[in-house]
XYZ file of C-alpha atoms in Angstrom:
619
model
C -26.815 86.266 61.253
C -29.167 84.302 63.502
C -32.738 85.506 62.950
C -35.759 84.740 65.066
C -38.928 83.063 63.805
C -42.556 83.485 64.810
C -44.273 80.123 65.212
C -47.868 79.137 64.466
C -48.958 80.347 67.895
C -47.587 83.829 67.219
C -44.722 83.318 69.655
C -41.202 84.438 68.977
C -38.593 81.652 68.926
C -34.793 81.803 68.705
C -33.900 78.433 67.133
C -30.171 78.910 67.756
C -30.867 78.875 71.510
C -31.891 75.232 71.225
C -29.661 73.974 68.423
C -26.159 74.658 69.758
C -23.736 75.648 67.021
C -20.396 77.419 67.153
C -18.358 79.166 64.462
C -15.206 77.016 64.399
C -13.478 79.264 61.882
C -12.551 81.584 64.774
C -10.823 78.908 66.902
C -7.113 78.561 66.333
C -6.288 76.355 69.310
C -7.954 73.735 71.470
C -7.558 76.052 74.466
C -9.727 78.718 72.812
C -12.452 76.179 72.119
C -12.181 74.717 75.632
C -12.678 78.172 77.170
C -15.961 78.596 75.271
C -17.121 75.110 76.275
C -16.355 75.820 79.942
C -18.290 79.067 79.855
C -21.327 77.870 77.894
C -21.708 74.271 79.070
C -19.650 73.514 82.162
C -19.891 76.456 84.543
C -23.678 76.295 84.871
C -24.071 72.495 84.655
C -24.175 70.403 87.831
C -22.473 67.009 87.820
C -24.353 63.787 88.482
C -23.128 63.763 92.085
C -24.069 67.439 92.512
C -27.677 66.644 91.581
C -27.873 63.772 94.059
C -26.303 65.911 96.796
C -28.887 68.667 96.198
C -31.673 66.100 96.399
C -30.343 64.722 99.671
C -29.999 68.205 101.167
C -33.519 69.262 100.151
C -32.211 72.061 97.889
C -34.863 71.436 95.213
C -38.235 73.037 95.994
C -40.041 71.420 93.088
C -39.610 69.118 90.120
C -38.804 71.818 87.573
C -35.542 72.756 89.317
C -34.387 69.126 89.250
C -35.432 68.720 85.608
C -33.509 71.828 84.587
C -30.364 70.587 86.339
C -30.747 67.194 84.706
C -31.036 68.829 81.273
C -27.979 71.011 81.954
C -25.983 67.927 82.951
C -26.975 66.178 79.722
C -26.103 69.229 77.628
C -22.707 69.138 79.317
C -22.320 65.422 78.547
C -23.202 66.142 74.893
C -21.190 69.342 74.576
C -18.938 67.943 71.846
C -21.567 66.127 69.754
C -23.746 69.261 69.935
C -21.018 71.591 68.779
C -18.725 69.355 66.693
C -20.280 66.116 65.492
C -23.345 64.499 63.974
C -24.058 60.996 65.278
C -24.864 58.279 62.756
C -25.546 54.579 63.488
C -23.827 52.372 60.898
C -23.187 48.685 60.403
C -19.581 47.928 61.339
C -18.769 46.345 57.984
C -19.733 49.630 56.244
C -17.648 51.930 58.440
C -14.675 53.407 56.525
C -11.400 52.426 58.202
C -8.925 54.949 56.799
C -10.737 58.298 56.496
C -9.748 61.224 58.727
C -13.306 62.589 58.942
C -14.995 59.535 60.491
C -14.641 59.171 64.245
C -15.745 56.801 66.985
C -16.629 57.859 70.530
C -14.476 56.272 73.208
C -15.550 55.697 76.812
C -14.054 54.854 80.148
C -16.021 52.270 82.168
C -18.678 54.106 84.197
C -21.600 52.832 86.199
C -24.278 55.306 87.174
C -26.938 52.921 88.407
C -26.935 54.147 92.013
C -26.988 57.788 90.959
C -29.838 57.137 88.541
C -31.856 55.338 91.210
C -31.324 58.219 93.653
C -32.447 60.765 91.044
C -35.559 58.763 90.144
C -36.559 58.412 93.800
C -35.814 62.056 94.475
C -37.974 63.189 91.564
C -40.944 61.122 92.772
C -40.646 62.705 96.211
C -40.712 66.284 94.902
C -43.909 68.240 94.339
C -44.872 69.330 90.793
C -43.819 72.899 90.014
C -46.493 73.820 87.446
C -47.758 71.021 85.243
C -47.395 67.467 86.522
C -48.231 65.872 83.167
C -45.657 67.820 81.165
C -43.074 67.516 83.935
C -43.500 63.737 83.975
C -43.143 63.590 80.181
C -39.933 65.642 80.353
C -38.613 63.463 83.168
C -39.271 60.230 81.260
C -37.177 61.455 78.312
C -34.381 63.055 80.333
C -34.125 60.181 82.788
C -34.082 57.612 79.998
C -31.190 59.474 78.371
C -29.432 59.880 81.724
C -29.606 56.301 82.949
C -28.477 54.886 79.598
C -25.591 57.259 78.985
C -22.297 55.419 78.914
C -19.904 57.972 80.305
C -19.559 60.770 82.815
C -19.265 64.225 81.323
C -15.821 65.023 82.682
C -14.232 62.020 80.936
C -14.927 63.151 77.400
C -12.328 64.430 74.942
C -13.307 66.910 72.216
C -11.153 65.329 69.489
C -12.476 61.832 68.938
C -10.208 59.096 67.568
C -10.563 58.068 63.945
C -11.607 54.529 63.177
C -8.014 53.667 62.319
C -6.797 55.055 65.642
C -9.439 53.042 67.510
C -8.471 49.838 65.697
C -4.895 50.391 66.828
C -6.245 50.225 70.400
C -8.677 47.280 70.126
C -9.618 47.308 73.816
C -11.076 50.826 73.524
C -14.788 50.955 74.359
C -17.304 52.459 71.925
C -21.073 52.366 71.340
C -22.580 49.035 70.325
C -26.279 48.983 69.392
C -27.931 45.604 69.883
C -30.651 46.728 67.479
C -31.168 49.768 65.288
C -34.367 51.054 63.707
C -33.693 53.846 61.185
C -37.303 54.984 61.663
C -36.958 55.344 65.430
C -39.148 58.333 66.357
C -37.650 61.709 67.081
C -38.516 65.390 66.922
C -38.311 67.484 63.774
C -37.338 71.136 63.546
C -40.987 72.169 63.389
C -41.876 70.020 66.421
C -39.306 71.902 68.466
C -39.988 75.418 67.215
C -43.771 75.043 67.256
C -43.996 73.630 70.787
C -46.012 75.889 73.099
C -46.827 75.813 76.788
C -48.507 78.455 78.962
C -45.579 78.352 81.423
C -42.520 79.945 79.727
C -40.008 77.881 81.706
C -41.735 74.638 80.715
C -41.813 75.655 77.062
C -38.048 76.183 76.983
C -37.298 73.012 78.931
C -39.463 70.864 76.664
C -37.620 72.149 73.593
C -34.305 71.321 75.247
C -35.639 67.867 76.103
C -36.546 67.239 72.462
C -33.026 68.216 71.401
C -31.500 65.828 73.951
C -33.778 62.978 72.845
C -32.616 63.449 69.254
C -29.003 62.945 70.306
C -29.832 59.301 71.062
C -32.307 58.426 68.321
C -32.395 54.702 68.937
C -33.634 52.277 71.598
C -31.399 53.376 74.432
C -32.129 50.221 76.431
C -30.366 48.275 73.659
C -27.215 50.365 73.764
C -24.008 49.273 75.465
C -20.277 49.791 75.150
C -18.021 47.143 73.683
C -14.340 46.773 72.887
C -13.696 47.694 69.270
C -11.731 44.489 68.783
C -14.818 42.421 69.642
C -17.154 43.987 67.103
C -18.642 41.719 64.408
C -19.349 42.772 60.830
C -23.148 42.921 61.390
C -22.933 44.921 64.631
C -24.126 48.509 64.662
C -21.850 51.236 65.983
C -22.308 55.023 66.215
C -19.912 57.008 64.093
C -19.277 60.736 64.532
C -19.000 63.028 61.520
C -17.897 66.681 61.736
C -20.982 68.908 61.594
C -19.340 71.325 59.166
C -16.200 71.712 57.099
C -15.063 74.333 59.615
C -15.165 71.703 62.387
C -13.080 69.325 60.271
C -10.541 72.047 59.546
C -10.377 72.864 63.261
C -9.666 69.200 64.097
C -6.892 69.164 61.490
C -5.387 72.367 62.907
C -5.375 70.928 66.423
C -3.815 67.637 65.303
C -1.154 69.320 63.173
C -0.177 71.737 65.947
C -0.502 74.772 63.682
C 0.874 77.814 65.436
C -1.307 80.669 66.489
C -1.009 83.997 64.732
C 1.169 86.629 66.332
C -0.669 88.316 69.246
C -1.495 92.002 69.239
C 0.906 94.259 71.110
C -0.350 95.406 74.510
C -2.359 98.622 74.604
C -0.474 101.774 75.594
C -1.562 103.350 78.872
C -4.186 106.023 78.196
C -3.453 109.686 78.788
C -5.913 112.540 79.052
C -5.870 115.175 76.278
C -3.625 118.183 76.748
C -6.729 120.375 76.973
C -10.416 119.378 77.309
C -12.500 119.501 74.148
C -15.172 122.168 74.692
C -18.746 121.668 73.458
C -19.444 123.277 70.100
C -21.588 126.428 70.194
C -23.380 126.133 66.849
C -24.415 129.767 66.740
C -20.837 130.968 67.284
C -19.066 128.319 65.190
C -21.092 128.216 61.969
C -22.701 130.544 59.475
C -25.502 128.245 58.254
C -27.866 127.462 61.133
C -29.527 124.015 61.278
C -33.301 123.697 61.240
C -35.036 120.412 62.058
C -37.529 120.072 59.224
C -38.836 116.580 59.931
C -38.354 113.419 61.951
C -39.838 109.954 61.289
C -39.298 106.520 62.782
C -39.846 102.838 62.064
C -40.372 100.564 65.070
C -39.984 96.814 65.014
C -43.306 95.077 64.390
C -42.671 92.036 66.641
C -42.578 92.528 70.425
C -40.229 90.287 72.393
C -41.366 90.311 76.011
C -39.421 89.242 79.055
C -41.565 86.107 79.113
C -40.509 85.443 75.518
C -36.902 85.486 76.691
C -37.724 82.882 79.324
C -39.507 80.746 76.711
C -36.259 80.816 74.760
C -33.887 80.171 77.664
C -30.714 78.681 76.186
C -28.602 75.936 77.713
C -26.034 78.598 78.653
C -28.373 80.983 80.508
C -28.795 81.406 84.239
C -32.472 81.456 85.205
C -34.160 84.845 85.638
C -37.796 85.809 86.076
C -39.573 88.427 83.966
C -39.668 90.722 86.999
C -35.928 90.289 87.609
C -35.169 91.226 83.994
C -37.276 94.380 84.326
C -35.679 95.293 87.658
C -32.212 94.883 86.174
C -32.794 96.724 82.885
C -36.060 98.668 83.117
C -37.279 96.740 80.043
C -40.565 94.824 79.776
C -40.261 94.190 76.044
C -38.053 95.039 73.122
C -39.210 95.372 69.502
C -37.807 93.228 66.682
C -38.331 93.387 62.945
C -38.311 90.679 60.283
C -37.216 93.323 57.757
C -33.585 93.998 56.928
C -31.730 96.968 58.380
C -31.584 98.679 55.005
C -35.344 98.206 54.557
C -36.365 99.826 57.867
C -33.848 102.609 57.243
C -35.403 103.274 53.854
C -38.922 103.377 55.327
C -37.909 105.892 57.994
C -35.948 108.005 55.496
C -38.821 108.189 52.980
C -41.274 109.116 55.736
C -39.001 111.939 56.909
C -38.591 113.313 53.383
C -42.352 113.163 52.879
C -42.959 114.990 56.146
C -40.440 117.690 55.211
C -41.874 117.973 51.700
C -38.399 117.515 50.234
C -37.640 115.936 46.862
C -34.560 113.740 46.185
C -32.848 116.405 44.086
C -32.957 118.866 46.996
C -30.880 116.717 49.373
C -27.191 117.614 49.576
C -25.908 114.825 51.845
C -26.990 111.528 53.396
C -25.517 110.346 56.677
C -26.195 106.889 58.073
C -25.375 105.992 61.686
C -25.403 102.382 62.860
C -23.274 99.782 64.620
C -25.160 96.778 63.217
C -24.845 97.269 59.475
C -23.389 94.273 57.671
C -23.409 96.181 54.344
C -19.866 97.375 53.748
C -20.083 98.068 50.012
C -21.961 100.064 49.058
C -22.262 101.984 52.295
C -25.821 102.105 53.488
C -25.840 105.872 53.074
C -24.979 105.575 49.380
C -27.483 102.723 48.995
C -30.179 104.923 50.540
C -29.200 107.780 48.224
C -29.746 105.576 45.198
C -32.945 103.991 46.510
C -34.429 107.400 47.260
C -33.750 108.659 43.746
C -30.792 110.979 44.446
C -28.677 111.085 41.306
C -25.813 112.749 43.153
C -25.034 114.108 46.599
C -22.097 116.072 47.907
C -21.572 113.485 50.640
C -23.093 110.110 51.489
C -21.350 108.036 54.132
C -21.737 105.819 57.180
C -20.688 106.598 60.735
C -20.164 103.883 63.353
C -20.685 105.619 66.680
C -23.029 103.082 68.278
C -25.136 104.602 71.051
C -23.744 108.097 70.421
C -24.987 107.897 66.842
C -27.367 110.845 67.070
C -24.819 113.358 68.472
C -22.193 112.154 65.986
C -24.680 112.218 63.112
C -26.023 115.673 63.901
C -22.515 117.080 64.301
C -21.583 115.811 60.823
C -24.907 116.981 59.379
C -24.266 120.512 60.634
C -20.768 120.499 59.135
C -22.114 119.249 55.785
C -24.785 121.948 55.909
C -22.056 124.588 55.775
C -20.774 123.191 52.489
C -23.952 122.195 50.660
C -26.299 124.834 52.093
C -29.208 122.519 51.380
C -31.009 119.843 53.434
C -29.130 116.873 54.874
C -30.792 113.512 55.518
C -29.641 111.790 58.717
C -30.694 108.186 59.388
C -29.966 106.301 62.621
C -30.950 102.626 62.563
C -30.108 99.314 64.176
C -31.065 95.679 63.827
C -29.785 93.696 66.802
C -32.219 90.783 66.820
C -30.198 88.616 64.412
C -26.775 89.404 65.902
C -27.207 88.393 69.534
C -27.297 84.605 69.382
C -27.261 82.975 72.812
C -25.743 85.915 74.726
C -28.430 86.514 77.344
C -27.217 89.905 78.597
C -27.413 91.319 75.075
C -30.745 89.633 74.376
C -32.240 91.274 77.471
C -31.295 94.754 76.304
C -31.260 95.310 72.560
C -34.065 95.915 70.065
C -34.538 97.000 66.451
C -35.619 100.348 65.055
C -34.870 103.219 62.696
C -35.222 106.992 62.759
C -34.583 109.672 60.163
C -34.248 113.448 60.314
C -34.132 116.130 57.662
C -31.861 118.998 58.749
C -32.165 122.032 56.506
C -30.698 125.533 56.506
C -32.622 127.857 58.806
C -33.910 131.138 57.402
C -31.452 134.004 57.692
C -31.396 135.536 61.166
C -33.279 132.717 62.950
C -31.902 130.738 65.859
C -30.555 127.217 65.273
C -32.606 124.217 66.346
C -29.360 122.518 67.438
C -27.687 124.916 69.868
C -24.736 122.882 71.126
C -23.218 119.511 70.368
C -20.376 117.534 71.856
C -18.718 114.243 70.955
C -16.179 112.066 72.773
C -14.338 108.832 72.068
C -11.848 106.419 73.615
C -10.794 105.776 77.192
C -9.218 102.770 78.909
C -9.218 99.691 76.664
C -11.508 97.948 79.150
C -14.156 100.551 78.281
C -13.349 100.678 74.567
C -13.934 96.914 74.423
C -16.962 97.010 76.731
C -19.352 96.087 73.902
C -18.030 93.995 71.010
C -19.490 92.787 67.724
C -18.515 90.496 66.185
C -16.908 88.796 69.194
C -15.102 85.542 68.302
C -15.120 84.466 71.951
C -18.946 84.541 71.913
C -19.521 82.894 68.533
C -19.304 86.308 66.830
C -22.393 87.562 68.663
C -22.812 90.986 70.262
C -21.368 90.881 73.763
C -21.846 93.364 76.609
C -19.486 93.534 79.573
C -21.606 95.181 82.249
C -19.076 96.610 84.730
C -17.061 98.257 81.954
C -20.207 99.755 80.397
C -21.213 101.172 83.771
C -17.767 102.727 84.160
C -17.938 104.570 80.823
C -21.546 105.700 81.407
C -20.636 107.125 84.795
C -17.557 108.854 83.353
C -19.365 110.424 80.423
C -22.541 111.453 82.268
C -20.483 113.166 84.960
C -18.466 115.018 82.319
C -21.581 116.041 80.381
C -23.410 117.410 83.414
C -20.297 119.347 84.439
C -20.076 120.908 80.955
C -23.748 121.897 80.943
C -23.365 123.455 84.352
C -20.607 125.666 82.938
C -22.552 126.784 79.847
C -24.553 130.018 80.047
C -28.319 130.150 79.927
C -29.297 131.040 76.323
C -31.929 133.441 77.647
C -29.353 135.215 79.823
C -29.435 135.729 83.561
C -27.570 133.804 86.213
C -28.990 130.367 85.459
C -26.978 127.758 83.568
C -27.759 125.784 80.435
C -28.507 122.772 82.607
C -31.265 124.720 84.328
C -32.655 125.891 80.990
C -33.230 122.314 79.770
C -36.953 121.425 79.570
C -36.491 117.663 79.197
C -33.601 115.194 79.196
C -33.955 112.397 76.645
C -30.983 110.101 77.223
C -29.819 107.185 75.151
C -32.067 104.330 76.268
C -29.232 102.079 77.436
C -30.513 100.539 80.651
C -33.039 102.516 82.642
C -31.912 101.243 86.032
C -28.277 102.102 85.283
C -28.925 105.529 83.705
C -31.215 106.670 86.530
C -28.611 105.572 89.087
C -25.754 107.516 87.485
C -27.930 110.525 86.664
C -28.834 110.762 90.368
C -25.144 110.598 91.171
C -24.579 113.551 88.838
C -27.350 115.539 90.499
C -30.166 114.889 87.980
C -33.479 113.737 89.508
C -35.323 110.922 87.663
C -38.353 113.116 86.919
C -36.248 115.200 84.505
C -35.495 112.113 82.379
C -37.715 110.626 79.678
C -37.668 106.870 78.958
C -39.436 104.622 76.481
C -37.027 101.723 76.974
C -39.738 99.775 78.831
C -41.494 98.943 75.553
C -38.837 99.509 72.873
C -35.549 98.289 74.357
C -32.125 99.699 73.595
C -31.830 100.550 69.897
C -28.394 102.177 70.162
C -28.059 104.986 67.597
C -31.839 105.053 67.012
C -32.782 105.143 70.687
C -32.780 108.920 71.273
C -34.922 109.833 68.225
C -37.277 106.924 68.978
C -37.654 108.257 72.522
C -38.271 111.780 71.211
C -40.945 110.385 68.912
C -42.694 108.641 71.817
C -42.384 111.739 74.007
C -44.280 113.656 71.310
C -46.797 110.853 70.872
C -47.680 110.651 74.563
C -47.841 114.427 75.014
C -44.710 114.841 77.128
C -43.368 117.152 74.419
C -46.475 119.227 73.731
C -44.835 122.472 72.636
C -41.426 123.610 71.356
C -39.012 122.465 74.062
C -35.282 122.522 74.713
C -33.953 118.965 74.984
C -30.690 117.614 76.287
C -29.942 114.305 74.529
C -26.852 112.453 75.817
C -25.568 109.229 74.264
C -22.815 106.831 75.395
C -21.775 103.323 74.528
C -19.648 100.928 72.478
C -16.117 101.951 71.633
C -16.239 104.216 74.669
C -17.986 106.813 72.516
C -20.164 109.533 73.928
C -21.753 112.825 73.064
C -24.808 115.000 73.375
C -26.872 117.594 71.604
C -28.894 120.474 72.982
C -31.703 121.083 70.571
C -35.037 122.837 70.378
C -37.748 120.530 69.082
C -41.119 121.615 67.761
C -43.432 118.572 67.997
C -45.056 119.570 64.704
C -41.978 118.325 62.770
C -42.475 114.732 63.968
C -44.253 112.527 61.433
C -47.100 110.814 63.270
């Protein structure tokens, strides 16, 4: 888990965006690690010659663009120390000679004087982008690191030689510090996290600059490279230590040539079902009709705006403006919470029970829907049962249906209602903010939130509040794996693959609209169920995408309700959170028939057609 912090200025900060760290327990081979390094450090980083070429061609419009490229180049140069090693100056006589966890950096001769001079001149000739004083401060640090670095980025090897291996090759070049001050100034964790600047881009770049300065925490003008065989006992060198035990174990695996585990067999080609699965007509299928007794929500208390994302731009992110993020996703901010997932779920559940006037002993089942729960035992549903004072239920269990959580949860609640004939508590909740890491596409989209419903048995002879439900799952493996968590290839963070998500959304929305067009109008006549819908409240996935595919299916945007602009995508909680906001802003001002479609990870999908009285929503 990688939580955010709120600094002294009230700004949200993602420390892991600035302190690169990878989970080495998931890497079995050097090739796997190299693929991550290429994606996160190399593909977006210009080389030294690239920067000079852009300067000569006039590609930079201002100093910030050059500074960002210079920082990216230096992150690339330091990709292995950042992710694998801690640097430590040490007197040569004190360096262990035989240990397998002490390494020395090795360099090829490289002279970058001409490139450095061209970059310095080019910077002086560019106009300031926002803040000349801060830009000059950033340049002084970055340029000092750049001109004193002793190797080009492409020459580096991830597995550094041990001291013994270096001594066997005495002409190998390594760091030699002509002087070393252990109190040489640097930046502490608080300095980096607490830094603030009115320009978001400058705030992120200054934090990155501090990190890069700390990688060379000595007088860089007194640093050179020297043959190991020429070192004297009182000379200072820079040793590399593995950052974690997992890094050391990874190095040992690579050196020993440990074989990879057997790969999974290839997926079988998908085939459509023998017959389509029809939507479930609740009135015709069941004897106990569901009544929505109450709904309550808990929203994250900390907004994360698009500008906050820019303030936290990681070394692996392509630049985007706040307007570009909104155009791409329809989101201006997402809401995060410092509380745990179980805590916000409990708050929403208690509020729903209070609104319904139900006591713990009256509840027959508890259903919890989430794709971000890290609590495997006990299940969160059973934990909620105990926390809420329920001595025993007929059923308490978790469902992982991601963004189709509400349709899946309501379908199971209705089935449980037939057996227990007493109220069922359904909770849909997600906490994404600590599971995204440095994956920008996921960070742009996801938020935190919880919602709870009490579904009781309707009085004899009354119509059900849930009229139809439908659930789907599976599809081509490209769609099944369109959203993954944990994803070892992205440091176990939540990862979204956009084209595959769009494919499953288009497939499911088209199928749903076709099914609604074939259902009869509940009030009779020649109209269809689709025409009888008062409001469509879709899963708040990505407003731009959903509107586009809804239009393609014949649904005009004005029939859709969105709150994603201020809440973000909260997966299983998104539909009830949107219903809550639709009641709060007066869009749902009377009992209305809603169509609520959900679709997402695992190629799951589903919808409910329900009648909602706004009076059941806890305000």
